[in-house]
Short mmCIF file of C-alpha atoms in Angstrom, two decimals:
data_model
loop_
_atom_site.label_atom_id
_atom_site.label_comp_id
_atom_site.label_asym_id
_atom_site.label_seq_id
_atom_site.Cartn_x
_atom_site.Cartn_y
_atom_site.Cartn_z
CA MET A 225 -0.05 0.24 -0.29
CA LYS A 226 1.39 2.92 -0.86
CA LEU A 227 0.08 6.21 0.93
CA ASN A 228 -0.86 9.44 -0.95
CA ILE A 229 1.52 11.66 2.71
CA ARG A 230 4.77 13.00 2.99
CA PHE A 231 3.95 14.63 6.22
CA LYS A 232 3.82 11.62 8.20
CA LEU A 233 8.07 10.50 7.44
CA VAL A 234 8.41 14.25 8.25
CA ASP A 235 7.22 13.17 11.86
CA ASN A 236 9.71 10.23 12.62
CA LEU A 237 12.65 12.47 10.99
CA CYS A 238 11.76 14.91 13.72
CA LYS A 239 10.77 12.29 16.14
CA TYR A 240 13.95 10.39 15.93
CA LEU A 241 16.40 13.16 15.80
CA PHE A 242 15.02 14.44 19.34
CA LEU A 243 14.78 10.86 20.75
CA SER A 244 18.32 10.65 19.78
CA LEU A 245 19.42 13.55 22.12
CA LEU A 246 18.09 12.15 25.03
CA PRO A 247 20.21 9.13 26.36
CA LEU A 248 23.41 10.57 27.90
CA PHE A 249 23.52 12.06 31.74
CA PHE A 250 22.27 15.78 31.30
CA ALA A 251 23.47 16.66 28.10
CA ASN A 252 21.84 15.57 24.94
CA VAL A 253 24.61 13.78 23.42
CA TYR A 254 24.01 10.45 21.99
CA ALA A 255 23.11 9.72 18.05
CA GLN A 256 20.85 6.83 17.78
CA MET A 257 19.39 6.70 14.36
CA PRO A 258 15.81 7.46 13.11
CA ALA A 259 13.54 4.49 13.85
CA ASP A 260 10.56 5.02 11.49
CA GLY A 261 8.14 3.00 9.15
CA LEU A 262 8.57 5.22 5.67
CA MET A 263 10.67 4.65 3.16
CA MET A 264 11.65 8.07 0.86
CA SER A 265 11.05 7.45 -2.44
CA LYS A 266 14.58 7.01 -5.12
CA GLY A 267 15.26 9.94 -5.84
CA ASN A 268 13.32 11.97 -2.80
CA LEU A 269 14.90 14.08 -0.62
CA CYS A 270 13.90 15.33 2.83
CA ASN A 271 15.91 18.07 5.05
CA MET A 272 14.77 19.36 8.13
CA LEU A 273 15.91 22.30 10.49
CA SER A 274 15.28 21.63 14.12
CA TYR A 275 15.40 23.50 17.76
CA THR A 276 15.59 20.95 20.61
CA ASN A 277 15.78 22.67 24.52
CA SER A 278 16.27 20.05 27.20
CA SER A 279 16.07 21.27 30.97
CA TRP A 280 16.51 19.67 34.69
CA GLU A 281 16.87 21.50 38.27
CA SER A 282 16.63 17.26 39.85
CA TYR A 283 18.21 14.08 38.79
CA TRP A 284 18.98 10.47 39.81
CA GLU A 285 22.35 9.75 41.55
CA GLY A 286 22.35 6.03 41.28
CA ASP A 287 18.87 5.13 42.04
CA THR A 288 18.08 8.16 44.33
CA LYS A 289 16.54 11.11 43.41
CA ARG A 290 18.09 14.51 44.58
CA THR A 291 18.47 18.15 43.59
CA ASN A 292 21.69 20.49 43.67
CA LEU A 293 21.22 23.93 44.66
CA ASN A 294 24.70 24.93 43.42
CA LEU A 295 23.69 23.91 39.98
CA GLY A 296 19.88 25.13 39.94
CA THR A 297 18.25 24.52 36.40
CA VAL A 298 20.80 23.37 33.68
CA THR A 299 19.75 23.58 30.12
CA THR A 300 20.76 21.93 26.82
CA GLN A 301 20.07 23.59 23.81
CA ASN A 302 20.71 22.36 20.18
CA VAL A 303 20.12 23.33 16.77
CA MET A 304 20.29 20.25 14.03
CA LEU A 305 19.99 19.93 10.33
CA MET A 306 18.96 16.55 9.41
CA SER A 307 18.66 15.01 5.24
CA ALA A 308 16.87 11.67 4.84
CA TYR A 309 17.83 10.81 0.59
CA GLY A 310 16.27 7.68 -0.76
CA ILE A 311 18.76 5.75 -2.70
CA THR A 312 15.73 3.39 -3.95
CA ASP A 313 12.28 2.52 -2.26
CA LYS A 314 13.65 0.07 -0.48
CA LEU A 315 17.20 1.83 1.12
CA ASN A 316 17.57 5.18 2.54
CA VAL A 317 20.42 6.61 3.95
CA MET A 318 20.77 9.44 5.92
CA LEU A 319 22.93 12.32 7.42
CA ALA A 320 22.70 14.83 10.51
CA LEU A 321 24.89 17.10 12.68
CA PRO A 322 23.83 18.98 15.37
CA TYR A 323 25.07 22.53 17.23
CA ILE A 324 24.91 22.11 20.86
CA TRP A 325 24.91 24.35 24.10
CA THR A 326 24.89 23.62 27.37
CA LYS A 327 24.55 26.78 30.64
CA SER A 328 23.11 26.74 34.27
CA ASP A 329 22.34 28.99 36.88
CA SER A 330 25.46 28.49 38.80
CA TYR A 331 29.09 30.45 37.84
CA PHE A 332 30.15 26.96 35.91
CA SER A 333 30.69 28.54 32.14
CA GLY A 334 28.73 25.54 29.55
CA GLN A 335 30.46 24.46 26.37
CA LYS A 336 29.15 25.42 22.97
CA GLY A 337 30.00 23.64 19.52
CA PHE A 338 29.08 21.15 16.58
CA GLN A 339 28.84 17.21 17.98
CA ASP A 340 28.81 14.29 16.18
CA VAL A 341 27.73 13.36 13.03
CA SER A 342 25.96 10.71 12.12
CA LEU A 343 25.45 7.98 8.88
CA TRP A 344 22.40 5.84 8.53
CA LEU A 345 21.20 3.30 6.57
CA LYS A 346 17.95 1.76 6.42
CA TYR A 347 16.24 -1.50 4.71
CA LYS A 348 12.48 -2.15 3.88
CA ALA A 349 13.32 -5.88 4.33
CA LEU A 350 9.47 -7.13 4.19
CA GLU A 351 6.16 -6.09 3.69
CA LYS A 352 2.51 -7.55 4.42
CA GLU A 353 -0.82 -5.69 3.05
CA THR A 354 -3.73 -7.19 4.48
CA SER A 355 -7.56 -6.43 4.59
CA VAL A 356 -6.52 -4.20 7.66
CA GLY A 357 -4.04 -2.45 7.04
CA THR A 358 0.07 -3.40 5.97
CA PHE A 359 2.71 -4.80 8.20
CA SER A 360 6.16 -3.51 7.56
CA LEU A 361 10.03 -4.57 8.99
CA PHE A 362 13.05 -2.46 8.76
CA ALA A 363 16.47 -2.43 9.85
CA THR A 364 18.81 0.21 9.76
CA GLY A 365 21.89 0.31 10.68
CA GLY A 366 24.59 4.00 11.69
CA VAL A 367 27.79 4.69 12.91
CA SER A 368 28.69 8.70 14.48
CA THR A 369 32.09 10.00 15.05
CA PRO A 370 32.96 13.70 16.92
CA VAL A 371 33.18 16.47 14.41
CA SER A 372 35.01 18.51 16.97
CA LYS A 373 37.91 19.09 19.63
CA TYR A 374 34.95 19.24 22.59
CA VAL A 375 35.48 18.42 26.37
CA ALA A 376 34.09 14.94 26.94
CA ASP A 377 35.16 14.61 30.88
CA PHE A 378 32.62 17.56 32.16
CA LEU A 379 29.33 16.37 32.31
CA PRO A 380 26.98 17.93 32.88
CA PHE A 381 27.87 20.42 31.15
CA SER A 382 30.05 18.51 28.17
CA ILE A 383 27.89 18.73 24.32
CA GLY A 384 28.81 14.86 24.29
CA LEU A 385 31.09 12.10 25.11
CA ARG A 386 33.52 12.35 21.98
CA SER A 387 32.60 8.27 21.49
CA ARG A 388 32.41 7.01 18.04
CA THR A 389 29.45 4.70 17.76
CA ALA A 390 28.01 1.47 15.82
CA SER A 391 24.28 0.90 15.88
CA ALA A 392 21.38 -1.84 15.10
CA ARG A 393 18.33 -1.49 15.11
CA LEU A 394 14.96 -3.35 14.23
CA VAL A 395 11.73 -1.43 13.05
CA LEU A 396 8.46 -3.15 12.51
CA ASP A 397 5.13 -0.97 11.76
CA PHE A 398 1.70 -1.34 11.01
CA THR A 399 -0.13 1.03 9.76
CA SER A 400 -4.38 0.75 9.14
CA ASN A 401 -5.88 1.40 5.92
CA PRO A 402 -8.29 4.50 8.37
CA GLY A 403 -4.46 5.85 9.66
CA PHE A 404 -4.20 5.25 12.50
CA TYR A 405 -0.24 3.64 13.36
CA LEU A 406 1.90 1.53 15.53
CA THR A 407 5.42 1.67 15.51
CA ALA A 408 7.81 -0.50 17.63
CA GLN A 409 12.05 -0.52 17.24
CA ALA A 410 15.12 -1.96 19.03
CA GLY A 411 18.56 -0.93 19.08
CA TYR A 412 21.86 -2.04 20.22
CA THR A 413 24.60 0.67 20.01
CA HIS A 414 28.45 -0.30 20.73
CA ARG A 415 30.25 3.00 22.34
CA SER A 416 33.94 3.23 21.88
CA ASN A 417 36.83 3.81 24.50
CA ILE A 418 37.28 7.66 25.08
CA THR A 419 40.70 10.04 25.98
CA ILE A 420 39.92 12.49 28.90
CA ASP A 421 42.10 15.52 29.82
CA ARG A 422 43.54 13.99 33.43
CA ASP A 423 45.62 10.56 34.21
CA SER A 424 43.54 8.92 36.72
CA TYR A 425 40.20 7.99 37.63
CA LEU A 426 37.86 6.52 39.46
CA TYR A 427 35.36 3.56 38.14
CA LYS A 428 33.35 0.81 40.31
CA GLY A 429 35.21 2.32 43.51
CA GLU A 430 38.77 1.32 41.92
CA LEU A 431 41.69 3.38 40.94
CA PHE A 432 42.69 3.46 37.30
CA ASN A 433 46.20 5.25 36.27
CA THR A 434 45.26 6.13 32.87
CA ASN A 435 43.52 8.32 30.88
CA LYS A 436 41.38 6.20 28.50
CA VAL A 437 37.75 5.59 29.66
CA PHE A 438 35.11 2.23 28.70
CA VAL A 439 32.06 3.96 27.36
CA PRO A 440 28.90 1.47 28.43
CA ASN A 441 27.08 0.12 25.03
CA MET A 442 23.40 0.34 25.36
CA VAL A 443 19.87 -0.34 23.94
CA ASP A 444 16.87 0.98 23.73
CA ALA A 445 13.38 0.39 22.33
CA THR A 446 10.34 2.85 21.74
CA VAL A 447 6.83 2.15 20.99
CA ARG A 448 4.02 4.88 19.84
CA VAL A 449 0.67 4.93 19.03
CA GLY A 450 -0.80 7.69 16.37
CA PHE A 451 -3.10 9.04 13.96
CA TYR A 452 -2.08 11.25 10.04
CA HIS A 453 -4.38 13.67 8.35
CA PRO A 454 -3.55 15.05 5.32
CA LYS A 455 -3.52 18.07 7.21
CA PHE A 456 -2.25 17.31 10.64
CA GLN A 457 -0.40 14.55 12.47
CA THR A 458 -0.54 13.28 16.56
CA ASP A 459 0.91 10.68 18.14
CA VAL A 460 2.45 9.76 21.46
CA TRP A 461 5.31 7.31 22.50
CA LEU A 462 7.49 5.25 24.87
CA ASP A 463 11.47 4.95 25.05
CA ARG A 464 13.38 2.95 26.94
CA PHE A 465 17.38 3.23 27.55
CA THR A 466 19.80 2.04 29.47
CA ALA A 467 23.20 1.45 29.49
CA LEU A 468 24.91 -2.04 30.03
CA ASP A 469 27.76 -1.69 32.52
CA GLY A 470 28.51 0.95 33.97
CA ASP A 471 28.83 3.21 37.78
CA ASP A 472 26.49 5.23 39.60
CA ILE A 473 27.92 8.98 40.17
CA ARG A 474 29.01 9.19 43.88
CA TYR A 475 27.65 11.65 46.05
CA ASN A 476 28.19 15.14 45.09
CA ASP A 477 30.49 14.52 42.83
CA MET A 478 29.87 15.07 39.07
CA PRO A 479 28.95 12.49 36.22
CA PHE A 480 31.34 11.08 34.60
CA PRO A 481 31.09 9.21 31.17
CA SER A 482 31.40 5.10 32.48
CA ASN A 483 27.86 6.10 34.55
CA LEU A 484 25.42 3.36 34.35
CA MET A 485 22.62 5.66 33.14
CA GLN A 486 19.18 4.77 32.05
CA ALA A 487 15.77 6.43 31.50
CA THR A 488 12.09 5.97 30.75
CA THR A 489 10.47 9.13 28.65
CA VAL A 490 7.37 9.68 27.65
CA GLY A 491 6.69 12.40 24.98
CA TRP A 492 3.60 14.00 22.55
CA PHE A 493 4.26 15.02 18.69
CA GLY A 494 2.30 17.02 16.61
CA LYS A 495 2.64 18.44 13.22
CA TYR A 496 1.00 20.71 9.77
CA ASN A 497 1.43 19.57 7.27
CA ILE A 498 1.92 22.46 4.52
CA LYS A 499 1.76 21.18 0.82
CA ASN A 500 6.07 19.98 0.62
CA PHE A 501 6.69 21.88 3.98
CA ALA A 502 5.67 20.48 7.27
CA VAL A 503 5.42 22.14 11.01
CA ILE A 504 6.50 20.20 14.13
CA GLY A 505 6.30 20.26 17.55
CA ASN A 506 7.55 17.35 19.98
CA VAL A 507 7.27 17.65 23.94
CA SER A 508 8.37 15.18 26.42
CA LYS A 509 9.31 14.14 30.14
CA VAL A 510 11.57 12.04 31.50
CA MET A 511 9.93 10.14 34.09
CA VAL A 512 12.10 6.93 35.74
CA GLY A 513 15.71 7.40 35.65
CA LYS A 514 19.31 6.41 37.08
CA ASN A 515 22.36 8.82 36.68
CA VAL A 516 20.57 11.26 34.64
CA GLY A 517 18.17 14.51 34.96
CA GLU A 518 14.84 14.56 35.53
CA SER A 519 14.59 16.60 32.21
CA THR A 520 11.57 18.09 30.31
CA ASN A 521 11.99 18.99 26.73
CA PHE A 522 10.89 20.57 23.65
CA THR A 523 11.80 20.58 19.83
CA LEU A 524 10.34 22.86 17.08
CA GLY A 525 11.72 21.87 13.69
CA VAL A 526 10.46 22.93 10.04
CA SER A 527 10.64 20.63 7.06
CA TYR A 528 10.83 20.49 2.97
CA ILE A 529 10.80 17.83 0.37
CA VAL A 530 12.18 18.31 -2.68
CA GLN A 531 13.02 15.41 -6.06
CA VAL A 532 15.91 15.50 -6.67
CA ALA A 533 16.02 12.98 -9.61
CA GLU A 534 13.34 11.86 -11.84
CA LYS A 535 11.07 8.10 -10.99
CA LYS A 536 10.01 7.18 -14.07
CA ASN A 537 6.32 6.04 -14.44
CA ASN A 538 5.74 7.70 -10.53
CA LYS A 539 3.26 10.31 -11.03
CA GLU A 540 3.38 11.01 -6.27
CA SER A 541 6.79 10.37 -6.77
CA LEU A 542 7.31 13.49 -3.88
CA GLN A 543 5.67 10.53 -1.29
CA PRO A 544 7.12 8.68 1.19
CA GLU A 545 6.08 4.59 0.68
CA LYS A 546 4.97 2.36 2.65
#
């Protein structure tokens, strides 16, 4: 089934750009891949520019929720440009780069700069039409690497961890004929060790006399339920991520890249479509966590779809395909 709606892809680009910035302590610094249920048609290009604001006052020190009056409110903001291109109807490539800046109510100066560039490939592995809708299965893989010399060992003010990543993901999508949809995705991310600007640190109570730091790998999963219309779209989503190893933040100490970070986030998404343009918005809240901030987040963005290469015998080549 082919959907005559380009705006649902815009939704997913925005949402997973935003979700990609959630899973690290205090700073929006991890890049996962988009995990939506649509594909760009061959020769079509979608560009999106988004702004995200994330702030918190309380955080979890291990399992203990607390505040730090010396920090006050910590705010992380980013502007991100992302593009998705249809190599074929079944194979898409995506590229994203965020510019991030951090601040707080304290005397500490935040960081700012370009973070990590991310590249993903997405393949539609299976599509099954039924009398009530269409089931689709997608496989995605991606990598990321830092593009600037930002300081990783300065959480919660770091704009990233300077860890190179490689990730793999499966996405299952069901879209009903009336327009309701359910998408579930799960992924695994490998993160490389990093080098910090000191020659010793504590990890799990043991002193390590080295500047090489272990960054835990992680898994994540997201479920979202929504409805689309030719002029608007809305959905709600639940996201969970957890590091696979790590230790807790020590009492009254700064967080560290090797901390075991976990978070459960709920959110709402809305979008309004204007021809090839779309205006998008997203709000979310971290409900439960471990070694992360209890952040409230919102995203605003705009996107535009353009046909770069001609597709033969396709009068709706601007439309993403199911």
